[in-house]
Amino acid sequence: MKKIKFTLFSIRDLLVAFGPMLLVLSVIAGAAYYLVDPAPDRVIELSAGPNDSSYQRFAQLYAAELAKNKVTLRINASQGSQQNLQKISDPDSEIQVGFVRSGSTDAQTAEEKGLVSLGSLFYEPIWIFYRSKKEFDTISQFKGKRVNLGAEGNGMHQMFSQILSVNAMQESDLQIMRLNDTDATKTFLDGKIDALVFSSASDSPLVQQLLQRQDVRLFDFVQAEAYTRRFTFLSSVVLPRGIVDIGRDIPSRDYHLIAPTATLVAHESLHPALMGLLLQAAHKIHSKADWFSDQGEFPSDKYTEIPVASEAEKFYKNGPPMLQRYMSFWMANFFDRMWVVLITAGALLLPLSKVIPPLYVWRIRSRIYRWYGQLRIVEQWIDETDANSPVQRLEKQLQHLDEIEDKVNNTSLPLAYMEELYHLRSHIHFVRDRLQERMKNAEVAQSL
């Protein structure tokens, strides 16, 4: 067991020498961890849409992606785009992000309310399904008809009012109803509504159902290009012939549609790291081709009137942050937040590295030097006493010298400093020889 003491260096002295520096650096790092740039939350509140809507289905995909990085996405149901926008804008609301249809606001209002866009996600065409013996080719042909625009808060009322305005029509020219899409579809098929107007992605079950019914017509926006010139938030898309069912040739021809885009909108207070995580999830979910978009077309920083967040601009230009390509989200975020502290610590370590080694050497040698002090006191006593000193006093000093030697022999030092320990022991023997010589002389003097 004694051999364990003989090591190349002293761990205890090393810790004492480096301890204060490590403590200071730890305090600085700890303070920076909480103050320099707070860590992101592990929960994001998202406002989606009605149950069974495209917004709800996409929100669940986002939740699954974020869960892989131990971030919880809480999905809050809503009536749709307009209500989502209101919730994100409300300073008293916990909602931080949501799906918003383009055309729901303008750049100035969005900036005033602290809203930022993380990019457009997919085309969300305006579907107008109607029942009529003849086909309609202009919006004015719906004058006097019972038209459902969906529940309050879905944003369709505002958008359809703009469409009516360029057709020299007003809301009073229609019998507007505000049932939710599911109830409205049932009422429509029962013949109590003449037309359904809603905006949804192509994966909507209602869209799939209505496109396959022979007694229901889809309005063809033959003037789609004209609409996109009037309203920049709209895009012209084509529903290809046979896309629903190639074998049954559904639809039997191409249809022109006008489409806003669904945008992922966040409040500017959302942590940038979480914005980046949402963008990565968006890329996995929306980059595939669908009925209206090519592979890789979405997500995009285009088609949105809301200012694009700086974090999103970096993502669309450079892709995911470099560290997140090789590390987990939380590890990469830690280094990304703490790089200033790490650089500062490195700058401090350089001068401290020149101070700490001498301090360590001093601590080791101080164990030897203090016994040299005791040894020097004994030697001075010898020099100051004469040959007539009592033998008892000399024996007392000799006993004190034995105590010093015993403690020196039990002193543990690293092997690199053992030479100095042996020098001390030899000097103790030298002083003992002087003391014993003085004792012999004192004994002779007393015997005479």
Coordinates of C-alpha atoms in Angstrom, one line a residue:
M1 CA 0.0 0.0 0.0
K2 CA 2.9 2.4 0.7
K3 CA 4.0 2.1 -2.9
I4 CA 0.9 3.9 -4.0
K5 CA 2.2 7.1 -2.4
F6 CA 5.1 7.2 -4.8
T7 CA 3.7 8.8 -7.9
L8 CA 5.0 11.1 -10.6
F9 CA 2.9 13.9 -9.4
S10 CA 0.7 14.8 -6.5
I11 CA -3.0 14.8 -7.4
R12 CA -3.9 16.7 -4.2
D13 CA -1.4 19.5 -4.9
L14 CA -2.4 19.6 -8.5
L15 CA -6.1 20.1 -7.5
V16 CA -5.1 22.8 -5.0
A17 CA -3.0 24.6 -7.6
F18 CA -5.6 24.3 -10.4
G19 CA -8.7 24.3 -8.2
P20 CA -9.3 28.1 -7.9
M21 CA -8.9 28.6 -11.7
L22 CA -11.2 25.7 -12.4
L23 CA -13.7 27.1 -9.9
V24 CA -13.6 30.6 -11.5
L25 CA -14.0 29.1 -15.0
S26 CA -16.9 26.9 -13.9
V27 CA -18.7 29.9 -12.3
I28 CA -18.2 31.9 -15.5
A29 CA -19.4 29.1 -17.7
G30 CA -22.4 28.4 -15.4
A31 CA -23.4 32.1 -15.4
A32 CA -23.0 32.3 -19.2
Y33 CA -25.1 29.2 -19.7
Y34 CA -28.1 30.9 -18.1
L35 CA -27.4 34.5 -18.9
V36 CA -25.5 35.0 -22.1
D37 CA -28.1 33.2 -24.3
P38 CA -30.8 31.3 -22.4
A39 CA -31.3 27.6 -23.4
P40 CA -34.3 26.9 -25.6
D41 CA -37.5 25.5 -24.0
R42 CA -38.3 21.9 -24.5
V43 CA -41.9 22.6 -25.3
I44 CA -43.4 24.5 -28.3
E45 CA -47.0 25.6 -28.5
L46 CA -48.4 25.3 -32.0
S47 CA -51.8 26.4 -33.3
A48 CA -52.9 24.0 -36.1
G49 CA -56.5 23.8 -37.3
P50 CA -59.8 21.9 -37.0
N51 CA -59.7 18.1 -36.3
D52 CA -59.0 16.0 -39.4
S53 CA -57.8 19.1 -41.3
S54 CA -54.5 19.2 -43.3
Y55 CA -53.1 21.5 -40.6
Q56 CA -53.8 19.0 -37.9
R57 CA -52.2 16.1 -39.9
F58 CA -49.1 18.1 -40.6
A59 CA -48.8 19.2 -37.0
Q60 CA -48.7 15.6 -35.9
L61 CA -45.9 15.0 -38.3
Y62 CA -44.0 17.9 -36.9
A63 CA -44.6 16.6 -33.4
A64 CA -43.1 13.3 -34.3
E65 CA -40.0 14.9 -35.9
L66 CA -39.4 17.2 -32.9
A67 CA -39.8 14.3 -30.4
K68 CA -36.7 12.7 -32.0
N69 CA -34.8 15.7 -30.5
K70 CA -36.6 15.5 -27.1
V71 CA -38.7 18.6 -27.9
T72 CA -42.5 18.4 -27.2
L73 CA -44.8 20.1 -29.7
R74 CA -48.2 20.8 -28.1
I75 CA -50.9 20.9 -30.8
N76 CA -53.7 23.4 -30.2
A77 CA -56.9 23.0 -32.3
S78 CA -58.3 26.1 -34.0
Q79 CA -60.7 27.2 -36.7
G80 CA -57.9 27.8 -39.1
S81 CA -55.5 30.3 -40.5
Q82 CA -57.0 33.6 -39.2
Q83 CA -57.4 32.3 -35.7
N84 CA -53.9 31.0 -35.7
L85 CA -52.6 34.4 -36.7
Q86 CA -54.6 36.0 -33.9
K87 CA -53.2 33.6 -31.3
I88 CA -49.6 34.0 -32.4
S89 CA -50.0 37.8 -32.3
D90 CA -51.7 37.9 -28.9
P91 CA -49.0 38.8 -26.3
D92 CA -51.1 37.0 -23.6
S93 CA -51.2 33.8 -25.6
E94 CA -48.8 30.9 -25.1
I95 CA -49.0 30.0 -28.8
Q96 CA -45.6 30.5 -30.4
V97 CA -46.0 29.2 -33.9
G98 CA -48.8 28.1 -36.3
F99 CA -49.9 27.6 -39.9
V100 CA -51.1 30.7 -41.6
R101 CA -52.4 31.1 -45.1
S102 CA -50.7 33.7 -47.3
G103 CA -52.7 36.8 -47.8
S104 CA -53.9 36.8 -44.2
T105 CA -51.9 40.0 -43.3
D106 CA -49.4 42.4 -44.7
A107 CA -45.7 43.0 -44.0
Q108 CA -46.1 46.1 -41.9
T109 CA -48.8 44.7 -39.7
A110 CA -46.8 41.4 -39.3
E111 CA -43.7 43.4 -38.3
E112 CA -45.6 45.5 -35.8
K113 CA -47.0 42.3 -34.1
G114 CA -43.6 40.7 -34.0
L115 CA -44.4 37.9 -36.5
V116 CA -41.8 36.2 -38.6
S117 CA -42.1 33.6 -41.4
L118 CA -40.2 30.4 -41.3
G119 CA -41.2 29.8 -45.0
S120 CA -44.0 28.6 -47.1
L121 CA -44.8 24.9 -46.9
F122 CA -47.3 23.9 -49.6
Y123 CA -49.9 25.1 -52.0
E124 CA -53.3 25.4 -50.5
P125 CA -55.7 25.8 -53.5
I126 CA -59.1 27.4 -53.2
W127 CA -61.6 24.7 -54.0
I128 CA -65.0 25.7 -55.1
F129 CA -67.3 22.7 -55.4
Y130 CA -70.9 23.4 -56.7
R131 CA -73.9 21.6 -58.1
S132 CA -75.4 22.9 -61.3
K133 CA -76.7 21.5 -64.6
K134 CA -74.3 23.7 -66.5
E135 CA -70.7 24.5 -65.9
F136 CA -69.7 27.9 -64.5
D137 CA -66.6 29.7 -65.8
T138 CA -66.9 33.0 -63.9
I139 CA -67.5 33.9 -60.2
S140 CA -70.4 36.2 -61.1
Q141 CA -72.4 33.1 -62.0
F142 CA -72.7 32.3 -58.3
K143 CA -74.8 35.4 -57.7
G144 CA -77.7 34.6 -55.4
K145 CA -76.4 31.2 -54.6
R146 CA -76.0 29.7 -51.1
V147 CA -72.3 29.6 -50.6
N148 CA -70.5 28.2 -47.5
L149 CA -67.2 29.9 -46.6
G150 CA -66.4 27.7 -43.6
A151 CA -66.3 28.5 -39.9
E152 CA -65.3 31.8 -38.5
G153 CA -61.6 32.1 -38.0
N154 CA -60.5 30.0 -41.0
G155 CA -59.5 33.1 -43.0
M156 CA -61.6 32.2 -46.1
H157 CA -64.1 35.0 -45.6
Q158 CA -61.4 37.7 -46.1
M159 CA -59.9 36.0 -49.1
F160 CA -63.2 35.3 -50.9
S161 CA -64.2 38.9 -50.3
Q162 CA -61.2 40.0 -52.3
I163 CA -62.1 37.6 -55.1
L164 CA -65.6 39.0 -55.2
S165 CA -64.3 42.5 -55.4
V166 CA -62.4 42.0 -58.6
N167 CA -65.6 40.4 -60.1
A168 CA -67.7 43.5 -59.4
M169 CA -69.6 41.7 -56.6
Q170 CA -70.3 42.1 -52.9
E171 CA -71.1 39.7 -50.2
S172 CA -74.7 40.8 -50.3
D173 CA -74.9 39.3 -53.8
L174 CA -74.5 35.8 -52.2
Q175 CA -76.2 33.9 -49.4
I176 CA -73.2 33.3 -47.3
M177 CA -73.1 30.5 -44.7
R178 CA -70.5 29.8 -42.1
L179 CA -70.7 26.1 -41.3
N180 CA -67.5 24.1 -40.6
D181 CA -66.3 22.1 -43.6
T182 CA -67.4 18.7 -42.4
D183 CA -71.0 19.8 -41.6
A184 CA -71.1 22.0 -44.7
T185 CA -70.2 19.0 -46.9
K186 CA -73.0 16.9 -45.5
T187 CA -75.5 19.8 -46.0
F188 CA -74.1 20.4 -49.5
L189 CA -74.6 16.8 -50.5
D190 CA -78.2 17.0 -49.1
G191 CA -78.9 19.8 -51.5
K192 CA -79.2 22.6 -48.9
I193 CA -76.1 24.4 -50.0
D194 CA -75.2 25.4 -53.6
A195 CA -71.5 25.8 -53.3
L196 CA -68.6 25.0 -50.9
V197 CA -65.6 27.3 -50.8
F198 CA -62.5 26.2 -48.8
S199 CA -58.8 26.2 -49.0
S200 CA -56.9 23.0 -48.3
A201 CA -54.0 20.8 -49.3
S202 CA -54.6 18.1 -51.8
D203 CA -54.5 15.4 -49.1
S204 CA -57.8 16.6 -47.6
P205 CA -60.3 13.7 -47.3
L206 CA -63.1 16.1 -48.2
V207 CA -61.3 17.1 -51.4
Q208 CA -60.7 13.4 -52.3
Q209 CA -64.3 12.6 -51.6
L210 CA -65.8 15.5 -53.6
L211 CA -63.6 15.1 -56.6
Q212 CA -64.9 11.5 -57.1
R213 CA -68.5 12.4 -57.1
Q214 CA -70.2 12.6 -60.5
D215 CA -72.9 14.9 -59.3
V216 CA -70.5 17.6 -58.0
R217 CA -68.6 20.0 -60.2
L218 CA -65.2 21.7 -59.5
F219 CA -64.9 25.4 -60.5
D220 CA -62.2 25.9 -63.1
F221 CA -60.4 29.2 -62.6
V222 CA -59.8 29.8 -66.3
Q223 CA -58.7 33.4 -65.3
A224 CA -56.1 32.0 -62.8
E225 CA -53.2 34.0 -64.3
A226 CA -55.3 37.2 -64.0
Y227 CA -56.0 36.6 -60.3
T228 CA -52.3 36.0 -59.6
R229 CA -51.5 39.4 -61.2
R230 CA -54.0 41.1 -59.0
F231 CA -53.1 39.3 -55.8
T232 CA -49.4 38.6 -55.4
F233 CA -50.0 36.1 -52.5
L234 CA -51.8 33.8 -55.0
S235 CA -50.2 31.3 -57.4
S236 CA -51.6 29.6 -60.4
V237 CA -51.6 25.8 -60.2
V238 CA -53.0 23.0 -62.3
L239 CA -54.9 19.9 -61.1
P240 CA -53.7 17.4 -63.7
R241 CA -56.0 15.2 -65.6
G242 CA -56.2 11.7 -64.0
I243 CA -54.3 12.7 -60.8
V244 CA -57.1 11.4 -58.5
D245 CA -57.6 8.1 -60.3
I246 CA -55.8 7.4 -63.6
G247 CA -57.8 4.3 -64.4
R248 CA -61.1 6.1 -64.1
D249 CA -59.7 9.3 -65.5
I250 CA -60.6 11.5 -62.5
P251 CA -60.6 14.3 -63.2
S252 CA -61.3 14.0 -66.9
R253 CA -59.4 17.2 -67.8
D254 CA -56.9 19.7 -66.3
Y255 CA -58.4 22.2 -63.9
H256 CA -56.8 25.6 -63.2
L257 CA -56.8 26.7 -59.6
I258 CA -55.6 29.7 -57.6
A259 CA -53.7 28.9 -54.5
P260 CA -52.3 30.7 -51.5
T261 CA -49.5 28.9 -49.7
A262 CA -49.6 27.6 -46.1
T263 CA -46.9 29.4 -44.2
L264 CA -45.2 28.4 -40.9
V265 CA -45.4 31.6 -38.9
A266 CA -43.8 32.2 -35.5
H267 CA -43.5 35.0 -33.0
E268 CA -40.1 36.6 -32.9
S269 CA -39.7 35.6 -29.3
L270 CA -39.4 31.9 -30.3
H271 CA -35.8 30.8 -29.6
P272 CA -33.7 30.8 -32.8
A273 CA -32.6 27.2 -32.1
L274 CA -36.2 26.0 -32.1
M275 CA -36.8 27.9 -35.3
G276 CA -34.0 26.0 -36.8
L277 CA -35.4 22.7 -35.5
L278 CA -38.8 23.5 -37.0
L279 CA -37.2 24.3 -40.3
Q280 CA -35.4 21.0 -40.4
A281 CA -38.7 19.2 -39.7
A282 CA -40.4 21.3 -42.4
H283 CA -37.7 20.2 -44.9
K284 CA -38.3 16.5 -44.2
I285 CA -42.1 16.8 -44.3
H286 CA -42.7 19.2 -47.2
S287 CA -39.8 18.6 -49.7
K288 CA -41.6 15.7 -51.4
A289 CA -43.6 16.2 -54.6
D290 CA -47.4 16.3 -54.5
W291 CA -50.3 17.1 -56.8
F292 CA -49.2 20.7 -57.3
S293 CA -45.5 21.1 -56.4
D294 CA -42.2 19.5 -57.6
Q295 CA -39.8 17.7 -55.3
G296 CA -37.7 20.2 -53.4
E297 CA -40.0 23.2 -54.2
F298 CA -41.0 23.5 -50.6
P299 CA -40.3 24.6 -48.0
S300 CA -39.4 28.0 -49.4
D301 CA -38.7 31.6 -48.4
K302 CA -40.9 32.7 -51.3
Y303 CA -44.7 33.2 -51.5
T304 CA -44.9 34.9 -48.1
E305 CA -45.7 38.5 -47.3
I306 CA -44.6 38.1 -43.7
P307 CA -40.9 39.0 -43.2
V308 CA -38.7 35.9 -43.2
A309 CA -36.8 35.3 -39.9
S310 CA -33.1 35.7 -40.1
E311 CA -32.7 32.1 -38.9
A312 CA -34.8 30.9 -41.8
E313 CA -32.8 33.0 -44.3
K314 CA -29.6 31.2 -43.1
F315 CA -31.3 27.9 -43.4
Y316 CA -32.5 28.4 -47.0
K317 CA -29.1 29.7 -48.0
N318 CA -26.7 27.3 -46.1
G319 CA -28.8 24.4 -44.8
P320 CA -28.8 23.2 -41.2
P321 CA -26.2 24.7 -38.9
M322 CA -22.8 23.0 -39.2
L323 CA -22.7 21.5 -35.7
Q324 CA -26.2 20.0 -36.0
R325 CA -25.0 17.9 -39.0
Y326 CA -22.6 16.0 -36.8
M327 CA -24.1 16.3 -33.2
S328 CA -27.4 16.0 -31.5
F329 CA -29.5 19.1 -31.4
W330 CA -28.9 19.8 -27.7
M331 CA -25.2 19.2 -27.8
A332 CA -24.8 21.4 -30.9
N333 CA -26.9 24.1 -29.3
F334 CA -24.8 24.0 -26.2
F335 CA -21.5 24.6 -28.1
D336 CA -23.3 27.2 -30.3
R337 CA -24.3 29.2 -27.2
M338 CA -21.1 28.7 -25.3
W339 CA -18.5 29.4 -27.9
V340 CA -17.9 32.9 -26.5
V341 CA -17.2 31.4 -23.1
L342 CA -15.0 28.7 -24.6
I343 CA -12.9 31.3 -26.3
T344 CA -12.7 33.4 -23.1
A345 CA -11.6 30.4 -21.2
G346 CA -8.9 29.6 -23.7
A347 CA -7.7 33.2 -23.5
L348 CA -7.5 32.9 -19.7
L349 CA -5.8 29.5 -19.7
L350 CA -2.9 30.8 -21.7
P351 CA -1.5 33.2 -19.1
L352 CA -2.7 30.9 -16.2
S353 CA -0.8 28.0 -17.7
K354 CA 2.4 30.0 -17.0
V355 CA 1.4 30.7 -13.4
I356 CA 0.0 27.3 -12.3
P357 CA 3.1 25.1 -12.8
P358 CA 5.4 27.3 -10.6
L359 CA 2.6 27.4 -8.0
Y360 CA 2.4 23.6 -8.1
V361 CA 6.2 23.3 -7.7
W362 CA 6.2 25.8 -4.8
R363 CA 3.5 23.8 -3.0
I364 CA 5.6 20.6 -3.3
R365 CA 8.8 22.2 -2.2
S366 CA 7.1 24.0 0.7
R367 CA 6.8 20.7 2.5
I368 CA 10.6 20.4 2.5
Y369 CA 11.4 24.1 3.1
R370 CA 9.4 24.3 6.3
W371 CA 11.5 21.5 7.9
Y372 CA 14.6 23.4 6.8
G373 CA 13.3 26.2 8.9
Q374 CA 13.0 23.9 11.9
L375 CA 16.4 22.4 11.2
R376 CA 18.0 25.9 11.0
I377 CA 16.6 26.8 14.5
V378 CA 18.3 23.8 16.0
E379 CA 21.5 24.6 14.2
Q380 CA 21.4 28.2 15.5
W381 CA 20.8 26.9 19.0
I382 CA 24.0 24.9 18.7
D383 CA 26.0 27.9 17.5
E384 CA 24.7 30.1 20.3
T385 CA 25.4 27.6 23.2
D386 CA 28.8 27.0 24.7
A387 CA 30.5 23.8 25.9
N388 CA 29.2 24.3 29.4
S389 CA 25.5 23.8 28.4
P390 CA 23.7 21.2 30.5
V391 CA 23.5 17.8 28.9
Q392 CA 19.7 17.7 29.5
R393 CA 19.2 20.7 27.2
L394 CA 21.3 19.1 24.5
E395 CA 19.2 15.8 24.9
K396 CA 16.0 17.9 24.5
Q397 CA 17.3 19.4 21.2
L398 CA 18.3 15.9 20.1
Q399 CA 14.8 14.6 20.8
H400 CA 13.4 17.6 18.9
L401 CA 15.6 16.7 16.0
D402 CA 14.4 13.1 16.1
E403 CA 10.8 14.3 15.9
I404 CA 11.7 16.4 12.8
E405 CA 13.3 13.4 11.1
D406 CA 10.4 11.2 11.9
K407 CA 7.9 13.7 10.3
V408 CA 10.2 14.1 7.3
N409 CA 10.3 10.4 6.8
N410 CA 6.5 10.3 6.7
T411 CA 6.3 13.1 4.2
S412 CA 4.9 12.0 0.8
L413 CA 6.4 13.6 -2.3
P414 CA 6.2 12.9 -6.0
L415 CA 9.1 10.9 -7.3
A416 CA 10.4 13.9 -9.3
Y417 CA 11.1 15.7 -6.0
M418 CA 12.5 12.8 -3.9
E419 CA 16.1 14.0 -4.5
E420 CA 15.3 17.1 -2.4
L421 CA 13.8 15.0 0.3
Y422 CA 17.0 12.9 0.5
H423 CA 19.1 16.1 0.7
L424 CA 17.0 17.2 3.7
R425 CA 17.5 13.9 5.4
S426 CA 21.3 14.1 4.9
H427 CA 21.3 17.6 6.4
I428 CA 19.4 16.4 9.4
H429 CA 22.1 13.8 9.9
F430 CA 24.7 16.5 9.6
V431 CA 23.0 18.6 12.3
R432 CA 22.6 15.5 14.5
D433 CA 26.4 14.8 14.2
R434 CA 27.1 18.4 15.4
L435 CA 24.6 18.0 18.3
Q436 CA 26.1 14.7 19.4
E437 CA 29.6 16.1 19.2
R438 CA 28.5 19.0 21.4
M439 CA 27.0 16.5 23.9
K440 CA 30.3 14.6 24.1
N441 CA 32.1 17.8 24.9
A442 CA 29.5 18.7 27.5
E443 CA 29.8 15.3 29.2
V444 CA 33.6 15.7 29.3
A445 CA 33.4 19.2 30.8
Q446 CA 31.0 18.0 33.5
S447 CA 33.2 15.1 34.4
L448 CA 36.2 17.3 35.1

